[in-house]
């Protein structure tokens, strides 16, 4: 009986191809701050349909359009808790999202 014709493993098979859509959309991950789990996503802020200005809740300054920044929301609440932070502000943010 012939052995099953498994395709040969090529070098690099384990590495998934880069998904440009994911990179463009930002990479989503989770982070804990003060025991609260947040979904964190980076964004370039340059999407054509993002025609608005966000106010960073950490420093109360606006995030200019086209500025790479961090979007975070409470993983156990809904996305209405989503806030836009400057990247360094998110790093130092330790409070809870309202
Ligand atoms: Zn800020």
Short mmCIF file of C-alpha atoms and ligand atoms in Angstrom, two decimals:
data_model
loop_
_atom_site.label_atom_id
_atom_site.label_comp_id
_atom_site.label_asym_id
_atom_site.label_seq_id
_atom_site.Cartn_x
_atom_site.Cartn_y
_atom_site.Cartn_z
CA UNK A 1 0.00 0.00 0.00
CA UNK A 2 1.53 3.35 -1.00
CA UNK A 3 2.20 5.83 1.71
CA UNK A 4 -0.09 8.80 1.75
CA UNK A 5 1.16 11.50 -0.49
CA UNK A 6 1.81 14.21 2.02
CA UNK A 7 3.25 17.37 0.54
CA UNK A 8 6.83 17.83 1.54
CA UNK A 9 7.53 20.39 4.18
CA UNK A 10 9.29 23.36 2.76
CA UNK A 11 11.55 25.51 4.77
CA UNK A 12 9.56 28.44 6.09
CA UNK A 13 6.21 26.67 6.06
CA UNK A 14 5.64 27.53 9.68
CA UNK A 15 5.90 31.23 9.03
CA UNK A 16 2.56 32.61 7.91
CA UNK A 17 2.64 35.03 5.05
CA UNK A 18 2.51 38.64 6.03
CA UNK A 19 -1.04 39.81 5.92
CA UNK A 20 -0.89 43.37 4.69
CA UNK A 21 -4.51 44.02 5.62
CA UNK A 22 -3.76 43.24 9.23
CA UNK A 23 -0.71 45.46 9.18
CA UNK A 24 -2.61 48.33 7.63
CA UNK A 25 -5.44 47.94 10.10
CA UNK A 26 -3.06 47.85 13.02
CA UNK A 27 -2.27 44.96 15.22
CA UNK A 28 -4.74 44.09 17.91
CA UNK A 29 -3.57 42.75 21.22
CA UNK A 30 -4.66 42.77 24.82
CA UNK A 31 -2.98 44.48 27.72
CA UNK A 32 -3.68 44.60 31.41
CA UNK A 33 -3.63 47.85 33.33
CA UNK A 34 -4.59 47.81 36.97
CA UNK A 35 -6.14 44.39 36.50
CA UNK A 36 -8.39 45.61 33.70
CA UNK A 37 -8.03 43.89 30.38
CA UNK A 38 -7.95 46.18 27.41
CA UNK A 39 -8.03 45.48 23.72
CA UNK A 40 -5.35 47.65 22.22
CA UNK A 41 -4.95 48.49 18.59
CA UNK A 42 -2.50 50.77 16.90
CA UNK A 43 -3.64 52.88 14.03
CA UNK A 44 -1.89 55.13 11.59
CA UNK A 45 -4.77 57.58 11.86
CA UNK A 46 -4.61 58.10 8.14
CA UNK A 47 -7.66 56.20 6.99
CA UNK A 48 -9.63 58.28 4.56
CA UNK A 49 -12.90 57.71 6.41
CA UNK A 50 -11.46 58.75 9.74
CA UNK A 51 -12.28 62.35 9.23
CA UNK A 52 -12.46 63.37 12.81
CA UNK A 53 -10.33 64.61 15.64
CA UNK A 54 -9.92 62.60 18.80
CA UNK A 55 -9.15 63.88 22.23
CA UNK A 56 -6.67 61.86 24.18
CA UNK A 57 -8.19 61.17 27.63
CA UNK A 58 -4.78 61.07 29.24
CA UNK A 59 -3.44 64.50 28.32
CA UNK A 60 -6.65 66.10 27.05
CA UNK A 61 -4.95 67.15 23.84
CA UNK A 62 -6.32 66.48 20.42
CA UNK A 63 -4.77 63.80 18.27
CA UNK A 64 -4.17 65.32 14.89
CA UNK A 65 -5.42 63.49 11.84
CA UNK A 66 -2.69 61.33 10.37
CA UNK A 67 -0.96 60.82 13.70
CA UNK A 68 -0.19 57.22 14.54
CA UNK A 69 -1.83 56.50 17.85
CA UNK A 70 -3.33 53.82 20.04
CA UNK A 71 -6.97 52.84 20.29
CA UNK A 72 -7.96 50.96 23.42
CA UNK A 73 -11.16 49.73 24.96
CA UNK A 74 -12.22 47.62 27.88
CA UNK A 75 -12.20 44.01 26.74
CA UNK A 76 -15.07 43.13 29.06
CA UNK A 77 -17.27 46.05 28.24
CA UNK A 78 -18.35 47.15 24.83
CA UNK A 79 -16.53 49.28 22.33
CA UNK A 80 -18.32 52.38 23.58
CA UNK A 81 -15.42 52.50 26.04
CA UNK A 82 -13.07 52.88 23.10
CA UNK A 83 -10.70 55.81 23.41
CA UNK A 84 -7.89 57.17 21.30
CA UNK A 85 -4.58 57.81 23.00
CA UNK A 86 -1.26 59.20 21.91
CA UNK A 87 1.14 56.27 21.91
CA UNK A 88 3.21 57.53 24.87
CA UNK A 89 0.03 58.50 26.72
CA UNK A 90 -1.32 54.98 26.46
CA UNK A 91 1.94 53.67 27.90
CA UNK A 92 1.66 55.90 30.94
CA UNK A 93 -2.13 55.61 31.27
CA UNK A 94 -2.97 53.59 34.34
CA UNK A 95 -6.52 54.59 35.05
CA UNK A 96 -9.79 53.12 34.05
CA UNK A 97 -11.74 54.07 31.00
CA UNK A 98 -14.97 55.83 31.80
ZN1 LIG B 1 -2.18 62.22 24.94
#
